[in-house]
Coordinates of N, CA and C in Angstrom, one line a residue:
M1 N -27.9 58.3 -78.0 CA -27.6 57.1 -78.8 C -26.7 56.1 -78.0
R2 N -25.7 56.7 -77.4 CA -24.7 55.9 -76.6 C -25.4 55.4 -75.4
G3 N -26.3 56.2 -74.8 CA -27.1 55.8 -73.6 C -28.0 54.6 -73.9
R4 N -28.6 54.6 -75.1 CA -29.4 53.5 -75.5 C -28.7 52.2 -75.7
R5 N -27.5 52.3 -76.3 CA -26.7 51.1 -76.5 C -26.2 50.6 -75.1
L6 N -25.9 51.5 -74.2 CA -25.5 51.0 -72.9 C -26.7 50.3 -72.2
L7 N -27.9 50.8 -72.4 CA -29.0 50.2 -71.7 C -29.3 48.8 -72.3
V8 N -29.1 48.7 -73.6 CA -29.3 47.4 -74.3 C -28.3 46.4 -73.8
V9 N -27.0 46.8 -73.6 CA -26.0 45.9 -73.1 C -26.3 45.5 -71.7
V10 N -26.7 46.4 -70.9 CA -27.1 46.1 -69.5 C -28.2 45.1 -69.5
I11 N -29.2 45.3 -70.3 CA -30.4 44.4 -70.3 C -29.9 43.0 -70.8
L12 N -29.1 42.9 -71.8 CA -28.6 41.6 -72.3 C -27.8 40.9 -71.2
I13 N -27.0 41.6 -70.4 CA -26.2 41.0 -69.4 C -27.1 40.5 -68.3
I14 N -28.1 41.3 -67.9 CA -29.1 40.8 -66.9 C -29.8 39.6 -67.4
A15 N -30.2 39.6 -68.6 CA -31.0 38.4 -69.2 C -30.1 37.2 -69.2
A16 N -28.8 37.4 -69.6 CA -27.9 36.2 -69.6 C -27.7 35.7 -68.2
A17 N -27.6 36.6 -67.2 CA -27.4 36.2 -65.8 C -28.6 35.4 -65.3
V18 N -29.8 35.9 -65.6 CA -31.0 35.2 -65.2 C -31.1 33.8 -65.8
I19 N -30.8 33.7 -67.1 CA -30.8 32.4 -67.8 C -29.8 31.4 -67.1
V20 N -28.6 31.9 -66.8 CA -27.6 31.0 -66.2 C -28.1 30.6 -64.8
F21 N -28.7 31.6 -64.1 CA -29.2 31.3 -62.7 C -30.2 30.2 -62.7
F22 N -31.2 30.3 -63.6 CA -32.3 29.3 -63.6 C -31.8 27.9 -64.2
R23 N -30.7 27.9 -65.0 CA -30.2 26.7 -65.5 C -29.4 26.0 -64.5
T24 N -28.8 26.7 -63.5 CA -27.9 26.1 -62.6 C -28.4 26.0 -61.2
Y25 N -29.5 26.8 -60.9 CA -30.0 26.8 -59.5 C -31.0 25.6 -59.3
D26 N -30.7 24.7 -58.4 CA -31.5 23.6 -58.2 C -32.7 23.8 -57.3
G27 N -32.7 24.8 -56.5 CA -33.8 25.1 -55.6 C -34.0 24.2 -54.5
K28 N -35.0 24.4 -53.7 CA -35.2 23.5 -52.5 C -35.8 22.2 -53.1
P29 N -35.2 21.0 -52.6 CA -35.7 19.7 -53.1 C -37.2 19.5 -52.9
G30 N -37.8 19.0 -53.9 CA -39.2 18.7 -53.9 C -39.5 17.3 -53.3
P31 N -40.7 16.9 -53.2 CA -41.0 15.6 -52.6 C -40.4 14.5 -53.5
L32 N -40.1 13.4 -52.9 CA -39.5 12.3 -53.6 C -40.6 11.7 -54.6
P33 N -40.1 11.1 -55.7 CA -41.0 10.4 -56.6 C -41.8 9.2 -55.8
S34 N -42.9 8.8 -56.4 CA -43.6 7.6 -55.8 C -42.7 6.4 -55.9
V35 N -43.0 5.4 -55.1 CA -42.2 4.1 -55.2 C -42.2 3.5 -56.6
D36 N -43.4 3.6 -57.2 CA -43.5 3.0 -58.6 C -42.6 3.8 -59.5
D37 N -42.5 5.1 -59.4 CA -41.7 5.9 -60.2 C -40.2 5.7 -60.0
I38 N -39.9 5.5 -58.7 CA -38.5 5.2 -58.3 C -38.1 3.9 -59.0
I39 N -38.9 2.8 -58.9 CA -38.6 1.5 -59.5 C -38.4 1.7 -61.0
T40 N -39.3 2.5 -61.6 CA -39.2 2.7 -63.1 C -37.8 3.4 -63.4
E41 N -37.5 4.4 -62.6 CA -36.3 5.1 -62.9 C -35.0 4.3 -62.6
L42 N -35.0 3.4 -61.6 CA -33.9 2.5 -61.4 C -33.7 1.6 -62.6
N43 N -34.8 1.1 -63.1 CA -34.7 0.1 -64.2 C -34.3 0.8 -65.5
E44 N -34.7 2.1 -65.7 CA -34.3 2.8 -66.8 C -32.9 3.2 -66.8
Y45 N -32.4 3.5 -65.6 CA -31.0 3.8 -65.4 C -30.1 2.6 -65.7
D46 N -30.5 1.5 -65.2 CA -29.7 0.2 -65.4 C -30.7 -0.9 -65.6
S47 N -30.7 -1.4 -66.8 CA -31.7 -2.5 -67.2 C -31.4 -3.7 -66.4
E48 N -30.2 -3.9 -65.9 CA -29.8 -5.1 -65.1 C -30.4 -5.0 -63.7
A49 N -30.8 -3.9 -63.3 CA -31.3 -3.7 -61.9 C -32.6 -4.6 -61.7
D50 N -33.5 -4.5 -62.7 CA -34.7 -5.3 -62.6 C -35.4 -5.1 -61.2
A51 N -35.4 -3.9 -60.7 CA -35.9 -3.6 -59.4 C -37.4 -4.0 -59.3
A52 N -37.8 -4.6 -58.2 CA -39.2 -5.0 -57.9 C -39.7 -4.4 -56.7
V53 N -38.9 -4.3 -55.6 CA -39.4 -3.9 -54.3 C -38.4 -2.9 -53.7
V54 N -38.9 -1.7 -53.4 CA -38.1 -0.7 -52.7 C -38.3 -0.9 -51.2
L55 N -37.2 -1.1 -50.5 CA -37.2 -1.4 -49.0 C -37.3 -0.2 -48.2
D56 N -36.7 0.9 -48.7 CA -36.7 2.2 -47.8 C -36.2 3.3 -48.7
Q57 N -36.4 4.5 -48.2 CA -35.8 5.7 -48.8 C -35.1 6.5 -47.7
V58 N -33.7 6.3 -47.6 CA -32.9 6.8 -46.6 C -32.2 8.1 -47.0
K59 N -32.6 9.2 -46.3 CA -32.0 10.5 -46.6 C -30.6 10.6 -46.1
L60 N -29.7 10.9 -47.0 CA -28.3 11.1 -46.6 C -28.1 12.6 -46.3
T61 N -28.5 13.4 -47.3 CA -28.5 14.9 -47.2 C -29.9 15.4 -47.7
E62 N -30.1 16.7 -47.7 CA -31.3 17.2 -48.3 C -31.4 16.9 -49.8
Q63 N -30.2 16.7 -50.4 CA -30.3 16.5 -51.9 C -29.9 15.1 -52.3
Q64 N -29.6 14.2 -51.3 CA -29.2 12.8 -51.7 C -29.9 11.8 -50.9
V65 N -30.4 10.8 -51.6 CA -31.2 9.7 -50.9 C -30.7 8.3 -51.3
F66 N -30.6 7.4 -50.4 CA -30.2 6.1 -50.6 C -31.4 5.2 -50.7
I67 N -31.5 4.4 -51.8 CA -32.6 3.5 -52.0 C -32.2 2.0 -52.0
P68 N -32.4 1.3 -50.9 CA -32.1 -0.1 -50.9 C -33.3 -0.8 -51.6
F69 N -33.1 -1.8 -52.5 CA -34.2 -2.4 -53.1 C -33.9 -3.9 -53.4
V70 N -34.9 -4.6 -53.8 CA -34.7 -6.1 -54.2 C -35.2 -6.2 -55.6
S71 N -34.4 -7.0 -56.4 CA -34.8 -7.2 -57.8 C -35.7 -8.4 -57.9
N72 N -36.3 -8.6 -59.1 CA -37.1 -9.8 -59.3 C -36.4 -11.1 -59.1
Q73 N -35.1 -11.1 -59.2 CA -34.3 -12.3 -59.0 C -33.8 -12.4 -57.6
G74 N -34.2 -11.5 -56.7 CA -33.9 -11.6 -55.3 C -32.6 -11.0 -55.0
I75 N -31.9 -10.3 -55.9 CA -30.7 -9.6 -55.6 C -31.0 -8.3 -54.9
H76 N -30.2 -8.0 -53.8 CA -30.4 -6.8 -53.0 C -29.5 -5.7 -53.5
G77 N -30.1 -4.8 -54.2 CA -29.3 -3.7 -54.8 C -29.4 -2.4 -54.1
M78 N -28.6 -1.4 -54.5 CA -28.6 -0.1 -53.9 C -28.7 0.9 -55.0
G79 N -29.6 1.9 -54.9 CA -29.8 3.0 -55.8 C -29.6 4.3 -55.0
F80 N -29.2 5.3 -55.8 CA -29.0 6.6 -55.2 C -29.7 7.7 -56.0
L81 N -30.5 8.5 -55.4 CA -31.1 9.7 -56.0 C -30.5 11.0 -55.6
T82 N -30.4 11.9 -56.5 CA -29.8 13.2 -56.3 C -30.8 14.3 -56.8
W83 N -31.0 15.3 -56.1 CA -31.8 16.4 -56.5 C -30.9 17.4 -57.3
E84 N -31.1 17.4 -58.6 CA -30.3 18.3 -59.5 C -31.2 18.8 -60.7
K85 N -30.9 20.0 -61.1 CA -31.7 20.5 -62.2 C -33.2 20.5 -61.9
R86 N -33.5 20.8 -60.6 CA -34.8 20.9 -60.1 C -35.7 19.6 -60.3
K87 N -35.0 18.5 -60.1 CA -35.7 17.2 -60.1 C -34.9 16.1 -59.5
W88 N -35.6 15.1 -59.0 CA -34.8 13.9 -58.5 C -34.4 13.0 -59.6
S89 N -33.2 12.6 -59.6 CA -32.7 11.7 -60.7 C -31.8 10.6 -60.1
V90 N -31.9 9.4 -60.6 CA -31.1 8.3 -60.3 C -29.7 8.6 -60.8
V91 N -28.7 8.5 -59.9 CA -27.3 8.8 -60.3 C -26.4 7.5 -60.2
R92 N -26.9 6.5 -59.5 CA -26.1 5.3 -59.4 C -27.0 4.1 -59.0
V93 N -26.6 2.9 -59.6 CA -27.2 1.7 -59.2 C -26.1 0.7 -59.0
D94 N -26.1 -0.1 -57.9 CA -25.1 -1.1 -57.6 C -25.8 -2.4 -57.2
M95 N -25.4 -3.5 -57.9 CA -26.0 -4.8 -57.7 C -25.0 -5.8 -57.2
S96 N -23.9 -5.3 -56.6 CA -22.8 -6.2 -56.2 C -23.1 -6.9 -54.9
E97 N -24.1 -6.4 -54.1 CA -24.5 -6.9 -52.8 C -23.3 -6.8 -51.8
R98 N -22.5 -5.7 -52.0 CA -21.4 -5.5 -51.1 C -21.5 -4.1 -50.6
P99 N -21.1 -3.8 -49.3 CA -21.1 -2.4 -48.8 C -20.1 -1.5 -49.6
E100 N -20.4 -0.3 -49.6 CA -19.5 0.7 -50.2 C -19.7 2.0 -49.5
V101 N -18.8 3.0 -49.9 CA -18.9 4.3 -49.2 C -19.5 5.3 -50.2
R102 N -20.5 6.0 -49.8 CA -21.1 7.1 -50.6 C -20.6 8.4 -50.1
V103 N -20.0 9.2 -50.9 CA -19.4 10.5 -50.5 C -20.4 11.6 -50.8
T104 N -20.8 12.3 -49.8 CA -21.8 13.4 -50.0 C -21.1 14.8 -49.9
D105 N -19.8 14.8 -49.4 CA -19.1 16.0 -49.2 C -17.6 15.7 -49.3
H106 N -16.9 16.1 -50.4 CA -15.5 15.7 -50.6 C -14.6 16.6 -49.8
S107 N -15.1 17.6 -49.2 CA -14.2 18.5 -48.4 C -14.1 18.1 -47.0
D108 N -15.0 17.2 -46.5 CA -14.9 16.8 -45.1 C -15.2 15.3 -45.0
P109 N -14.3 14.6 -44.3 CA -14.5 13.1 -44.1 C -15.9 12.8 -43.4
A110 N -16.4 13.7 -42.7 CA -17.7 13.5 -42.1 C -18.8 13.4 -43.1
G111 N -18.6 13.8 -44.3 CA -19.5 13.7 -45.4 C -19.5 12.4 -46.2
R112 N -19.1 11.3 -45.4 CA -19.1 10.0 -46.0 C -20.0 9.0 -45.3
Y113 N -20.7 8.2 -46.0 CA -21.6 7.2 -45.4 C -21.2 5.8 -45.9
I114 N -21.1 4.8 -45.0 CA -21.0 3.4 -45.4 C -22.5 2.9 -45.6
V115 N -22.7 2.4 -46.8 CA -24.1 2.0 -47.1 C -24.0 0.5 -47.5
W116 N -25.1 -0.2 -47.1 CA -25.2 -1.7 -47.4 C -26.6 -2.1 -47.6
N117 N -26.8 -3.2 -48.3 CA -28.1 -3.8 -48.4 C -27.9 -5.3 -48.5
N118 N -27.9 -6.0 -47.4 CA -27.4 -7.4 -47.3 C -28.5 -8.4 -47.7
N119 N -28.1 -9.3 -48.5 CA -28.9 -10.4 -48.9 C -29.0 -11.5 -47.7
P120 N -30.2 -11.8 -47.2 CA -30.3 -12.7 -46.1 C -29.7 -14.1 -46.4
L121 N -29.6 -14.5 -47.7 CA -29.0 -15.8 -48.1 C -27.6 -15.8 -47.7
E122 N -27.0 -14.7 -47.5 CA -25.5 -14.6 -47.1 C -25.3 -15.2 -45.7
K123 N -26.4 -15.2 -44.9 CA -26.3 -15.7 -43.5 C -25.2 -14.9 -42.7
L124 N -25.2 -13.6 -43.0 CA -24.3 -12.7 -42.3 C -24.9 -12.3 -40.9
Q125 N -24.0 -12.2 -39.9 CA -24.4 -11.8 -38.6 C -24.0 -10.3 -38.3
E126 N -22.8 -10.0 -38.8 CA -22.2 -8.7 -38.4 C -21.2 -8.2 -39.5
F127 N -21.2 -6.9 -39.6 CA -20.1 -6.2 -40.4 C -19.2 -5.5 -39.3
R128 N -17.9 -5.8 -39.5 CA -17.0 -5.0 -38.7 C -16.2 -4.1 -39.6
F129 N -16.5 -2.8 -39.5 CA -15.9 -1.8 -40.3 C -14.6 -1.2 -39.6
Y130 N -13.6 -1.0 -40.4 CA -12.3 -0.5 -39.8 C -11.8 0.7 -40.6
L131 N -11.3 1.7 -39.8 CA -10.4 2.7 -40.4 C -9.0 2.3 -40.1
I132 N -8.2 2.1 -41.1 CA -6.8 1.6 -41.0 C -5.8 2.6 -41.5
R133 N -4.7 2.9 -40.8 CA -3.6 3.6 -41.4 C -2.4 2.6 -41.1
D134 N -1.7 2.2 -42.1 CA -0.6 1.3 -42.0 C 0.6 2.0 -41.3
R135 N 1.3 1.2 -40.5 CA 2.5 1.7 -39.9 C 3.5 1.8 -41.0
N136 N 4.3 2.9 -40.9 CA 5.3 3.1 -41.9 C 6.6 3.8 -41.3
A137 N 7.7 3.4 -41.8 CA 9.0 4.0 -41.3 C 10.0 3.9 -42.3
G138 N 11.0 4.8 -42.3 CA 12.1 4.8 -43.2 C 12.9 6.1 -43.1
M139 N 13.6 6.4 -44.2 CA 14.4 7.6 -44.2 C 14.3 8.2 -45.6
S140 N 14.2 9.5 -45.7 CA 14.1 10.2 -46.9 C 14.8 11.6 -46.8
S141 N 15.6 11.9 -47.7 CA 16.4 13.2 -47.7 C 17.1 13.3 -46.4
G142 N 17.7 12.2 -45.9 CA 18.5 12.3 -44.7 C 17.7 12.4 -43.4
I143 N 16.4 12.3 -43.5 CA 15.5 12.4 -42.3 C 14.8 11.1 -42.1
Y144 N 14.9 10.5 -40.8 CA 14.1 9.4 -40.5 C 12.7 9.8 -40.1
Y145 N 11.8 8.9 -40.5 CA 10.4 9.2 -40.2 C 9.7 7.9 -39.7
Y146 N 8.6 8.1 -39.0 CA 7.8 7.0 -38.5 C 6.4 7.4 -38.4
V147 N 5.5 6.6 -39.1 CA 4.1 6.9 -39.1 C 3.4 5.8 -38.3
P148 N 2.8 6.1 -37.1 CA 2.2 5.0 -36.3 C 0.9 4.4 -36.9
R149 N 0.6 3.2 -36.6 CA -0.6 2.5 -37.1 C -1.8 3.1 -36.4
V150 N -2.9 3.1 -37.2 CA -4.2 3.4 -36.6 C -5.1 2.3 -37.0
Q151 N -5.9 1.8 -36.1 CA -6.9 0.8 -36.3 C -8.1 1.1 -35.4
M152 N -9.2 1.6 -36.1 CA -10.4 1.9 -35.3 C -11.6 1.1 -35.9
E153 N -12.4 0.6 -35.0 CA -13.4 -0.4 -35.4 C -14.8 0.1 -35.0
T154 N -15.8 -0.2 -35.8 CA -17.2 0.0 -35.5 C -18.0 -1.1 -36.0
L155 N -19.0 -1.6 -35.3 CA -19.7 -2.8 -35.6 C -21.1 -2.5 -36.0
V156 N -21.7 -3.3 -36.9 CA -23.1 -3.3 -37.3 C -23.7 -4.6 -37.3
N157 N -24.7 -4.8 -36.5 CA -25.5 -6.1 -36.4 C -26.4 -6.2 -37.7
V158 N -26.0 -7.0 -38.6 CA -26.7 -7.1 -39.9 C -28.0 -7.8 -39.7
T159 N -28.1 -8.7 -38.7 CA -29.4 -9.3 -38.4 C -30.5 -8.3 -38.1
E160 N -30.1 -7.3 -37.2 CA -31.0 -6.2 -36.8 C -31.1 -5.1 -37.9
H161 N -30.1 -4.9 -38.7 CA -30.0 -3.8 -39.7 C -29.6 -4.4 -41.0
P162 N -30.4 -5.1 -41.7 CA -30.0 -5.8 -43.0 C -29.6 -4.8 -44.1
Y163 N -30.1 -3.5 -43.9 CA -29.7 -2.5 -44.8 C -29.5 -1.2 -44.0
G164 N -28.7 -0.3 -44.5 CA -28.6 1.0 -43.7 C -27.5 1.9 -44.3
A165 N -27.4 3.1 -43.8 CA -26.4 4.1 -44.1 C -25.8 4.6 -42.9
M166 N -24.6 4.4 -42.6 CA -23.9 4.8 -41.4 C -22.9 5.9 -41.7
P167 N -23.1 7.1 -41.1 CA -22.1 8.1 -41.3 C -20.8 7.7 -40.7
Y168 N -19.7 8.2 -41.2 CA -18.4 7.9 -40.6 C -18.5 8.4 -39.1
P169 N -18.0 7.5 -38.2 CA -18.0 8.0 -36.8 C -17.2 9.2 -36.6
E170 N -17.5 10.1 -35.7 CA -16.8 11.3 -35.5 C -15.3 11.1 -35.2
E171 N -15.0 10.0 -34.5 CA -13.6 9.7 -34.2 C -12.8 9.4 -35.5
W172 N -13.5 8.7 -36.5 CA -12.8 8.5 -37.8 C -12.6 9.8 -38.5
A173 N -13.7 10.6 -38.6 CA -13.6 11.9 -39.3 C -12.5 12.8 -38.7
G174 N -12.5 12.8 -37.3 CA -11.5 13.6 -36.7 C -10.1 13.2 -37.0
I175 N -9.8 11.9 -36.9 CA -8.4 11.5 -37.2 C -8.0 11.7 -38.7
M176 N -9.0 11.5 -39.6 CA -8.8 11.7 -41.0 C -8.5 13.2 -41.2
R177 N -9.2 14.1 -40.6 CA -8.9 15.5 -40.7 C -7.5 15.9 -40.2
E178 N -7.1 15.3 -39.1 CA -5.8 15.5 -38.5 C -4.7 15.0 -39.4
D179 N -5.0 13.8 -40.0 CA -4.0 13.2 -40.9 C -3.8 14.1 -42.1
N180 N -4.9 14.6 -42.7 CA -4.8 15.5 -43.8 C -4.1 16.8 -43.4
K181 N -4.4 17.3 -42.2 CA -3.8 18.6 -41.8 C -2.3 18.4 -41.5
L182 N -1.9 17.3 -40.9 CA -0.5 17.1 -40.6 C 0.4 17.0 -41.9
G183 N -0.2 16.5 -42.9 CA 0.5 16.5 -44.2 C 0.8 17.8 -44.8
K184 N 0.1 18.9 -44.3 CA 0.2 20.2 -44.9 C 0.9 21.2 -43.9
V185 N 1.6 20.7 -42.9 CA 2.2 21.5 -41.9 C 3.4 22.2 -42.5
P186 N 3.5 23.6 -42.5 CA 4.6 24.3 -43.0 C 5.9 24.0 -42.2
A187 N 7.0 23.9 -42.9 CA 8.3 23.6 -42.2 C 9.1 24.8 -42.1
S188 N 9.0 25.5 -40.8 CA 9.7 26.7 -40.6 C 11.1 26.5 -39.9
N189 N 11.3 25.4 -39.2 CA 12.6 25.1 -38.6 C 12.9 23.6 -38.7
I190 N 14.0 23.2 -38.1 CA 14.4 21.8 -38.3 C 13.4 20.9 -37.7
M191 N 12.9 21.2 -36.5 CA 11.9 20.3 -35.8 C 10.6 20.2 -36.6
D192 N 10.2 21.4 -37.2 CA 9.0 21.4 -38.0 C 9.3 20.5 -39.3
K193 N 10.5 20.6 -39.8 CA 10.8 19.9 -41.0 C 10.7 18.4 -40.7
I194 N 11.3 17.9 -39.6 CA 11.2 16.5 -39.2 C 9.7 16.1 -39.0
F195 N 9.0 16.9 -38.3 CA 7.6 16.6 -38.0 C 6.8 16.6 -39.3
S196 N 7.0 17.6 -40.2 CA 6.2 17.7 -41.4 C 6.6 16.5 -42.3
H197 N 7.9 16.2 -42.4 CA 8.4 15.2 -43.3 C 7.8 13.8 -42.8
T198 N 7.7 13.6 -41.5 CA 7.2 12.4 -41.0 C 5.8 12.1 -41.5
Y199 N 4.9 13.1 -41.5 CA 3.5 13.0 -41.9 C 3.3 13.2 -43.3
S200 N 4.3 13.7 -44.1 CA 4.1 13.9 -45.5 C 4.3 12.6 -46.3
Q201 N 4.8 11.5 -45.6 CA 4.9 10.2 -46.2 C 3.6 9.6 -46.4
P202 N 3.4 8.8 -47.5 CA 2.2 8.1 -47.7 C 1.7 7.3 -46.5
S203 N 0.5 7.5 -45.9 CA 0.1 6.9 -44.7 C -0.8 5.7 -45.0
S204 N -1.3 5.5 -46.2 CA -2.1 4.4 -46.6 C -3.3 4.3 -45.7
M205 N -4.0 5.4 -45.5 CA -5.2 5.3 -44.6 C -6.4 4.9 -45.5
Y206 N -7.1 3.9 -45.1 CA -8.3 3.4 -45.9 C -9.3 2.8 -44.9
V207 N -10.5 2.5 -45.5 CA -11.6 1.9 -44.7 C -11.8 0.5 -45.3
G208 N -11.9 -0.5 -44.5 CA -12.2 -1.9 -44.9 C -13.3 -2.5 -44.0
Y209 N -13.6 -3.7 -44.3 CA -14.6 -4.4 -43.5 C -14.4 -5.9 -43.5
L210 N -14.8 -6.5 -42.3 CA -14.7 -7.9 -42.1 C -16.1 -8.5 -41.9
P211 N -16.6 -9.3 -42.9 CA -17.9 -9.9 -42.7 C -17.9 -11.1 -41.8
V212 N -18.8 -11.2 -40.8 CA -18.8 -12.3 -39.9 C -20.1 -13.1 -40.2
Y213 N -19.9 -14.4 -40.5 CA -21.0 -15.2 -41.0 C -21.5 -16.1 -39.8
A214 N -22.7 -16.5 -39.9 CA -23.3 -17.4 -38.9 C -22.7 -18.8 -39.1
N215 N -22.2 -19.4 -38.0 CA -21.7 -20.7 -38.0 C -20.7 -21.0 -39.1
G216 N -19.9 -20.0 -39.4 CA -18.9 -20.1 -40.4 C -19.4 -20.3 -41.8
A217 N -20.7 -19.9 -42.1 CA -21.2 -20.1 -43.4 C -20.4 -19.3 -44.4
P218 N -20.1 -19.9 -45.6 CA -19.3 -19.2 -46.6 C -20.1 -18.1 -47.3
G219 N -19.4 -17.0 -47.7 CA -20.0 -15.9 -48.4 C -20.4 -16.3 -49.8
L220 N -21.4 -15.6 -50.4 CA -21.8 -15.8 -51.7 C -20.9 -15.1 -52.7
G221 N -20.8 -15.5 -53.9 CA -20.1 -14.7 -54.9 C -20.7 -13.4 -55.2
S222 N -20.0 -12.4 -55.7 CA -20.6 -11.1 -56.0 C -20.1 -10.6 -57.4
S223 N -20.9 -9.8 -58.0 CA -20.6 -9.2 -59.2 C -19.9 -7.8 -58.9
S224 N -19.3 -7.2 -59.9 CA -18.6 -5.9 -59.6 C -19.4 -4.9 -60.5
K225 N -19.2 -3.6 -60.1 CA -19.9 -2.5 -60.8 C -19.0 -1.3 -60.8
S226 N -18.9 -0.7 -61.9 CA -18.0 0.5 -61.9 C -18.6 1.6 -61.1
G227 N -17.7 2.4 -60.5 CA -18.2 3.5 -59.6 C -18.0 4.9 -60.2
G228 N -18.0 5.9 -59.4 CA -17.8 7.2 -59.9 C -17.1 8.0 -58.8
E229 N -17.1 9.3 -59.0 CA -16.3 10.2 -58.1 C -17.0 10.3 -56.7
D230 N -18.2 9.9 -56.6 CA -18.9 9.9 -55.3 C -19.0 8.5 -54.7
T231 N -18.2 7.6 -55.2 CA -18.3 6.2 -54.6 C -16.8 5.8 -54.3
E232 N -16.7 5.2 -53.0 CA -15.4 4.6 -52.6 C -15.7 3.2 -52.2
Y233 N -14.8 2.3 -52.7 CA -15.0 0.9 -52.4 C -14.3 0.5 -51.1
L234 N -14.9 -0.5 -50.5 CA -14.3 -1.0 -49.2 C -13.6 -2.3 -49.4
M235 N -12.4 -2.3 -48.8 CA -11.6 -3.5 -48.9 C -12.1 -4.6 -48.0
I236 N -12.3 -5.8 -48.5 CA -12.6 -7.0 -47.7 C -11.4 -7.4 -46.9
M237 N -11.5 -7.5 -45.6 CA -10.3 -7.8 -44.8 C -10.4 -9.2 -44.2
N238 N -9.3 -9.7 -43.8 CA -9.1 -11.0 -43.0 C -8.6 -10.7 -41.6
E239 N -8.8 -11.7 -40.8 CA -8.3 -11.5 -39.4 C -6.8 -11.2 -39.4
K240 N -6.0 -11.7 -40.3 CA -4.6 -11.5 -40.4 C -4.2 -10.1 -40.7
D241 N -5.2 -9.3 -41.3 CA -5.0 -7.9 -41.6 C -5.1 -7.0 -40.4
L242 N -5.6 -7.6 -39.3 CA -5.9 -6.8 -38.1 C -4.9 -7.0 -36.9
E243 N -4.7 -6.1 -36.1 CA -4.0 -6.2 -34.9 C -4.9 -6.4 -33.7
N244 N -4.7 -7.4 -32.9 CA -5.6 -7.7 -31.8 C -7.1 -7.8 -32.2
P245 N -7.3 -8.7 -33.2 CA -8.7 -8.8 -33.7 C -9.6 -9.4 -32.7
Q246 N -10.9 -9.1 -32.8 CA -11.9 -9.8 -31.9 C -12.0 -11.3 -32.2
K247 N -12.3 -12.0 -31.2 CA -12.4 -13.5 -31.3 C -13.9 -13.8 -31.4

């Protein structure tokens, strides 16, 4: 009798494990939906999208795809598909016509992509993207500290690439990893304490961009859209925000 009860318990545990597995296991991503289905899903996700033309299907990872599209009103929007629960689903639509960062891996800076879908009416020639860490100095707990400035630049020709997804350059990812690592250095002696204290201060590291227009053409206005945990916004910068800016 006891053996029977034990067998029943084991069977129930196995059955529960199988159910949980199939509910949480996404499996290998299947083929993407058709263009018509993608348009339908974009519009169902956000009625303001009014998507009409899909420009491309840009794979970020095996489970994440960037969809640049154009609405019936000529707005250049961005959609994002994710493979989850064994199907492709729209997880974000952005109609702001401004670049943003899509995070595919929160554990590694290399898992970030700058994505954009530029409206040609903007008469943009170039995006200048920057990784910035502000210079910082002061004293805390009797210890002087100094955090040097970082300014790293990468350029995108918008005329040649009106839409795209650019992974963070390895130089950016590397310095961001080091910045994170230095803030976690254990302080075992006085020099380590000074070193650790220096880099434990807020470094204000961020990514921004400078749009360069043809013949000084003014930029168009833009709408805003709420984001999520997988979206990071880019700060629009001015020449005065930069050190030794390009002319």
